[in-house]
Phi, psi and omega in degrees: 000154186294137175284339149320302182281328193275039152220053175281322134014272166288343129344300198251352153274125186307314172268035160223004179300279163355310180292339215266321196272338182294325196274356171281313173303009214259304230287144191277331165251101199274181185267156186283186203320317211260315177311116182212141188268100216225175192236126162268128150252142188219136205295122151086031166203157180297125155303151182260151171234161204216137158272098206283116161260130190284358196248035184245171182260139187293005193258326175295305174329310185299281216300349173273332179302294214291299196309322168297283196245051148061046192257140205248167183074029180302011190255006164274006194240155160212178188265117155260146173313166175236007201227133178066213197279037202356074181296185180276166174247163182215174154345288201288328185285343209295339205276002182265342182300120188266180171253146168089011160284138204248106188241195176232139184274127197222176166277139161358110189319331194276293166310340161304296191283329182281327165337293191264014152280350170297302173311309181319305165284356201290139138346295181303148198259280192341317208271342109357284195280002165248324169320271174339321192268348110344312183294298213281342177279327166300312180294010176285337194289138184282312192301291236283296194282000180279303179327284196299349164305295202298348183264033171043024161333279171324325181285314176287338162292309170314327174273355182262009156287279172311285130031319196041036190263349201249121186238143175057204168338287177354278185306313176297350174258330165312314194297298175305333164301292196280351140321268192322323163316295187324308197280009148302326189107343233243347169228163181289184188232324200291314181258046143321123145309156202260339157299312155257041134281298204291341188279314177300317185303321197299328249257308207247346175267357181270164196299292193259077168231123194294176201315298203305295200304340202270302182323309189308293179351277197286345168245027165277318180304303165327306215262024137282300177320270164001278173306359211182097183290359186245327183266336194284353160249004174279297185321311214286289187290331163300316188249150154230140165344306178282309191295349179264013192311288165358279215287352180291333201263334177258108180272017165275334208222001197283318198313276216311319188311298196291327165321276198313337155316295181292332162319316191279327164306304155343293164271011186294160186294144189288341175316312191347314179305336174283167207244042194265096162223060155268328183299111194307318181272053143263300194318332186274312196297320170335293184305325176316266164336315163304305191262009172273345187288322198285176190284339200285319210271320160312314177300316241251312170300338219249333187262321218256348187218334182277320163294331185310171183315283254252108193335159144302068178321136189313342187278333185242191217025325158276301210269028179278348232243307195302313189319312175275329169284328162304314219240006156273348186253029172265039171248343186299343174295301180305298187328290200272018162276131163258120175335149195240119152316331192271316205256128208304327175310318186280298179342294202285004152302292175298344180279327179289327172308310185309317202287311167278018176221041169234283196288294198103172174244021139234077154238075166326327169254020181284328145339248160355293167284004156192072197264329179311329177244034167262045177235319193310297188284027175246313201285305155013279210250024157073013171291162170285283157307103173275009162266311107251119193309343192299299188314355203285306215258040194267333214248110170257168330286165075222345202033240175274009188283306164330315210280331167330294226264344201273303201265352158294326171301315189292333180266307188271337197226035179285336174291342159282333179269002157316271190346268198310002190247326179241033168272342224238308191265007133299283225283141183228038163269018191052022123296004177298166212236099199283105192334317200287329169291323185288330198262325157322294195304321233252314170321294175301327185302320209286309187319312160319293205293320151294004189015076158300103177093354145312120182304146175287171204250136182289355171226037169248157184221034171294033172261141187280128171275324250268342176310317190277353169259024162190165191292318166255060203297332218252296173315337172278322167318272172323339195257330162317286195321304184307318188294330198301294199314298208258028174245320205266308162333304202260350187278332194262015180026082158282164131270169168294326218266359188261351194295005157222079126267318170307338195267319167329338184254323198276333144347268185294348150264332156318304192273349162287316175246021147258352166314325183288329169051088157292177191251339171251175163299306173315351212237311208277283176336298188300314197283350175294321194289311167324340211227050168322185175281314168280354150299301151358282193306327184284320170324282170296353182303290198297342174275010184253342183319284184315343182252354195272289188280342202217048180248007185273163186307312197279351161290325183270356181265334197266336156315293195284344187297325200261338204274357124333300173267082099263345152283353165264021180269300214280314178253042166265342197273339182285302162310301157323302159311324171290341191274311172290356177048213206184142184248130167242154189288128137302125181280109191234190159251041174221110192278318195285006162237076174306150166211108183288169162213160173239141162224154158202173164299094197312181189264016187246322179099026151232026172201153161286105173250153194213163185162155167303123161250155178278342191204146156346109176286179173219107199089186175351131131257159194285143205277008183258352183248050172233102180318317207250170189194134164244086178327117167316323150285009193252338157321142181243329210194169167217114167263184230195130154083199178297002208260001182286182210251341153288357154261005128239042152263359178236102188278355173271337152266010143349280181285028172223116188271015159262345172294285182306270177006323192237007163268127168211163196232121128302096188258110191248094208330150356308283196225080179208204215184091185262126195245152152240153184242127172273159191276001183170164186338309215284343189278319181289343173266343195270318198258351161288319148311303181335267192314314150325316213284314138003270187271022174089007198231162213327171131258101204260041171266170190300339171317268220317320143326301134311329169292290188295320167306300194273006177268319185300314186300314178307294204295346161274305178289031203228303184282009187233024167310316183260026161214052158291135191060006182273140101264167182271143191258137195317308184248196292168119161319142177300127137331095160317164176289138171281131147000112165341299167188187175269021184315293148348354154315118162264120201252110200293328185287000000 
């Protein structure tokens, strides 16, 4: 019997698909290329099974379907998936049609959209309200909504926005239909009406509205701000920051707020740096700045969403990340200025530092009386120029930002910055620790580490809550680090001539505790106090133990002998992970409508399976709801970075270089392509390896590497247990001398 037929059964169950295809690939004769082998369904009939020639035209197909169940107009039908976001099948997609795919015979895209645009204006309300509500699951599909565009579709949902007739549900499918529309890219965003921009904001500025509508609400406005640099000045004056305040405190709606917070930020004019605030929007961003600075809107985030009952979801979480990267890089002004040597506001910056940690504040003529020794008290207080200091602060970055942060430790934290300065200028062992210099430097690192004035990067959740638990994070934050600096300093009996070796270990204790992401400041102290200079050192003793310890020849042989099975540990521990698989994000321009996928590795470790998910799983998911599938032999390569072909097409993440760093492409015959973003460092080295591992060639990522050093080192010190306190000696014992002779022989015969 035909092997086709004797599975018809699991064909046509939907959970037996996955089974059906694994047992096809079984088959001694597979079918050829352009053939594929799928089950059609129609509501109230037997399905059909068909064998698809992909080089036949698709209007022949419908119309031999149609015919099987005796339906006249095949040019009113088309084929849709019947599984997942059942899209339409077209021309261009068709080439995705897996063997063992279940798809449906549905009405035409064209014929849809003129129904429910039809439905849609009808007088009747129920019948309205399921027509829409129809609308919002269609329009993710691109055949559907390119149709329902041309039928000046979008226009018509807009006036029934505008309109203000539509309420409750109603409104909530509308809003979602044209969002969804919106978010092929098919119409431009520039042609919003200035009616429905003001009608969506009341939406979001009024008290009692609902949740679904509030969601909507804010993110159609993200996607104007976000599209459209002529709406990002519509938008900007309808909403404000403090009205998006509100909505942070309702944890149904925090995700959507703070986007669009940052959103607003985000486009704001590249112009902002100028210190032109006659200018109405500078005037906003100014206000902007103001209120993201304040306490109300940090406390609200720090209790209400960081703090809150409810995990923190990968979705809030970038965008608490974005958040904090906006709101470090309004320091990007300070940073990249130079001091003007010439201007007195600024001089009289440095005069203050001086006068307070000298003069004192009753001394009124200590000006005067020592004015003659302000080169003395500049050498003091650890500047390079001890003539003028103004030159210190010429080098952006750090620019005026050093001299910021220099005179905030001195007004608010002034009895620590006495200390340190004149604990530093008394000593006359050359050992002093030069404030001024230390605090310029110390300036520019956090500025490195923090990536001050950088965009934020799209598929990091990289944030600090401890940022968010105070009014001056980035100054408390400098005057911890400055105390840690002038500690580390004194711990290491520096000199000028160590410094920056001195700065290299406080580098590395800044970033060792924040790896740890305390949730205070107070928290951030303790663990910098753990990670003292003889911590530093041990630390570093122990990632060197292997290199260190194990360099004479016969260690090194023994070494190489074993570092065979440890890569096949390491790439079996790679496969296995690939076999438990891993979810990953769709890169969109809409972030707060995450749309997940999954993939994995069968378990003989000869097909890739794959598929849409609705929402981030928790654990497994099973290979029966993963639709899509790629035979292993059919893979040519895996590229890595720019050179995969989705990051070039999407030139705005070109330029985001954490984004490229976790891109790779599965390219597999004919011409085709699976592209993945990994959600981080550890996914992107587990599934390249993998996939390496796969087609047979090297696994050269930084895992792998790290993996293979600390695995050889245990199993050397595991075999080299019974000569603890032997030592080995650099060559191989002399051969003896052969025997006078052999007598001492036994001669068995």
């Amino acid at each position: 019997m035909d092997n086709w037929g004797s599975r018809t059964s699991r064909v046509i169950d939907p959970l037996y698909t996955s089974s059906y295809t694994e047992c096809f690939d079984k088959t001694a004769m597979p079918p050829p290329a352009d053939i594929v082998k799928v089950a059609i369904e129609w509501p109230g009939a037997n399905a059909q099974l068909l064998e698809m020639d992909q080089k036949r035209p698709l209007s022949s197909i419908i119309r031999e379907v149609c015919d099987g169940w005796s339906l006249s107009g095949s040019e009113q039908f088309a084929l849709r998936y019947a599984d997942g976001p059942q899209l339409y099948i077209t021309e261009q997609s068709r080439s995705e049609i897996k063997n063992g795919t279940i798809l449906r015979l549905a009405i035409s895209p064209a014929r849809a959209a003129r129904q429910l645009l039809e439905r849609i204006q009808s007088h009747g309300i129920d019948a309205r309200l399921e027509a829409l509500k129809e609308l919002a699951k269609l329009s993710a599909d691109p055949t559907f909504a390119a149709e329902f565009i041309n039928m000046e579709g979008i226009g018509t949902l807009a006036r029934l926005v505008e309109s203000g007739t539509h309420f409750g549900e109603m409104l909530a499918f509308t809003l979602t239909a044209f969002l969804e529309l919106m978010d092929h890219g098919i119409v431009s965003w520039d042609l919003i009406s200035l009616s429905f921009i003001k009608q969506i904001a009341g939406y979001v500025n009024q008290p009692m509205v609902d949740v679904s509508i509030l969601q909507r609400s804010l993110a159609i406005l993200e996607s104007m701000v976000l599209n459209s640099h002529s709406l990002y000045h519509r938008v900007a004056q309808e909403i404000t920051v403090g009205q998006l305040i509100g909505h942070l405190s309702n944890q149904e709606i925090q995700t959507y707020a703070i986007a669009l917070i940052n959103a607003l930020f985000l486009k704001a004019p590249e112009d902002r740096r100028q210190e032109d605030y006659t200018n109405p929007m500078e005037q906003h961003l100014t206000e902007m700045a103001s209120t993201l600075a304040q306490k109300h809107l940090r406390s609200i985030i720090l209790n209400h969403v960081i703090r809150g009952n409810r995990p923190i979801k990968a979705e809030m979480a970038h965008q608490l990340y974005v958040l904090q990267v906006l709101t470090f890089n309004l320091l990007e002004e300070r940073m990249m200025t130079k001091m003007d040597p010439n201007d007195q506001a600024q001089r009289d910056i440095i005069f203050e530092l001086r006068r307070i940690a000298f003069d004192g504040e009753n001394d009124p003529t200590g000006t005067e009386k020592r004015k003659a020794m302000y080169s003395k008290d500049y050498k003091m207080l650890g500047f390079t120029n001890h003539v003028n200091p103004a030159m210190d602060f010429t080098q952006t970055p750090p620019g005026m930002l050093a001299l910021d942060n220099m005179l905030y430790l001195a007004k608010v934290h002034q009895d620590t910055y006495i200390r340190i300065v004149l604990e530093n200028s008394s000593r006359e062992d050359k050992h002093e620790c030069p404030f001024g210099r230390c605090a310029i430097e110390l300036t520019r690192m956090l500025c490195e580490i923090l990536q001050v004035g950088e965009l934020p990067n799209e598929g990091c959740n990289d944030y600090h809550p401890m940022f968010f638990t105070h009014d001056r994070a980035w100054e408390e934050f400098f005057c911890v680090c400055i105390q840690l600096l002038n500690k580390t300093w004194k711990e290491m009996r520096a000199t000028a001539e160590d410094f920056n070796k001195v700065m290299q270990v406080v580098r590395e204790q800044i970033t060792r505790a924040l790896a740890m992401k305390p949730p205070s400041l107070d928290q951030l102290k303790n663990k910098l106090r753990g990670l003292n200079y003889s911590e530093i050192l041990r630390l570093r003793q122990s990632e060197r133990m292997s290199q260190d310890d194990f360099q004479s020849p016969p260690i090194i042989e023994l070494r190489e002998r074993i570092q065979p099975e440890i890569l096949e540990l390491i790439k079996q521990q790679r496969l296995n992970r690939l076999c438990e698989g891993s979810c990953f994000r769709k890169l969109g321009n809409r972030r707060r409508q995450e749309k997940f996928w999954f993939c994995r590795l069968s378990l003989n470790h000869k097909v890739l399976h794959y598929g849409d998910l609705d929402e981030s799983p928790q654990g497994e998911v099973p290979f029966e709801l993963l639709s899509d599938k790629i035979p292993v032999s059919d893979i040519k390569s895996v590229v890595t970075g720019k050179d995969c072909p989705h990051m070039k097409e999407k030139s705005a993440l070109k330029q985001n270089k954490e984004v490229l760093e976790l891109a790779f492409s599965v390219l597999y015959d004919p011409d085709e392509t699976l592209n993945f973003v990994a959600p981080n460092k550890y996914e992107y080295c587990i599934w390249t390896d993998g996939l390496c591992a796969l087609l047979g060639r090297e696994m050269g990522s930084d895992l792998t590497r790290s993996d293979l050093d600390t695995l050889i080192s245990m199993e050397m010190k595991l075999r080299l247990l019974d000569l603890e306190n032997i030592t080995i000696p650099e060559a191989p014992p002399p051969v003896p001398k052969e025997p006078s002779s052999y007598n001492f022989t036994y001669n068995y015969s």
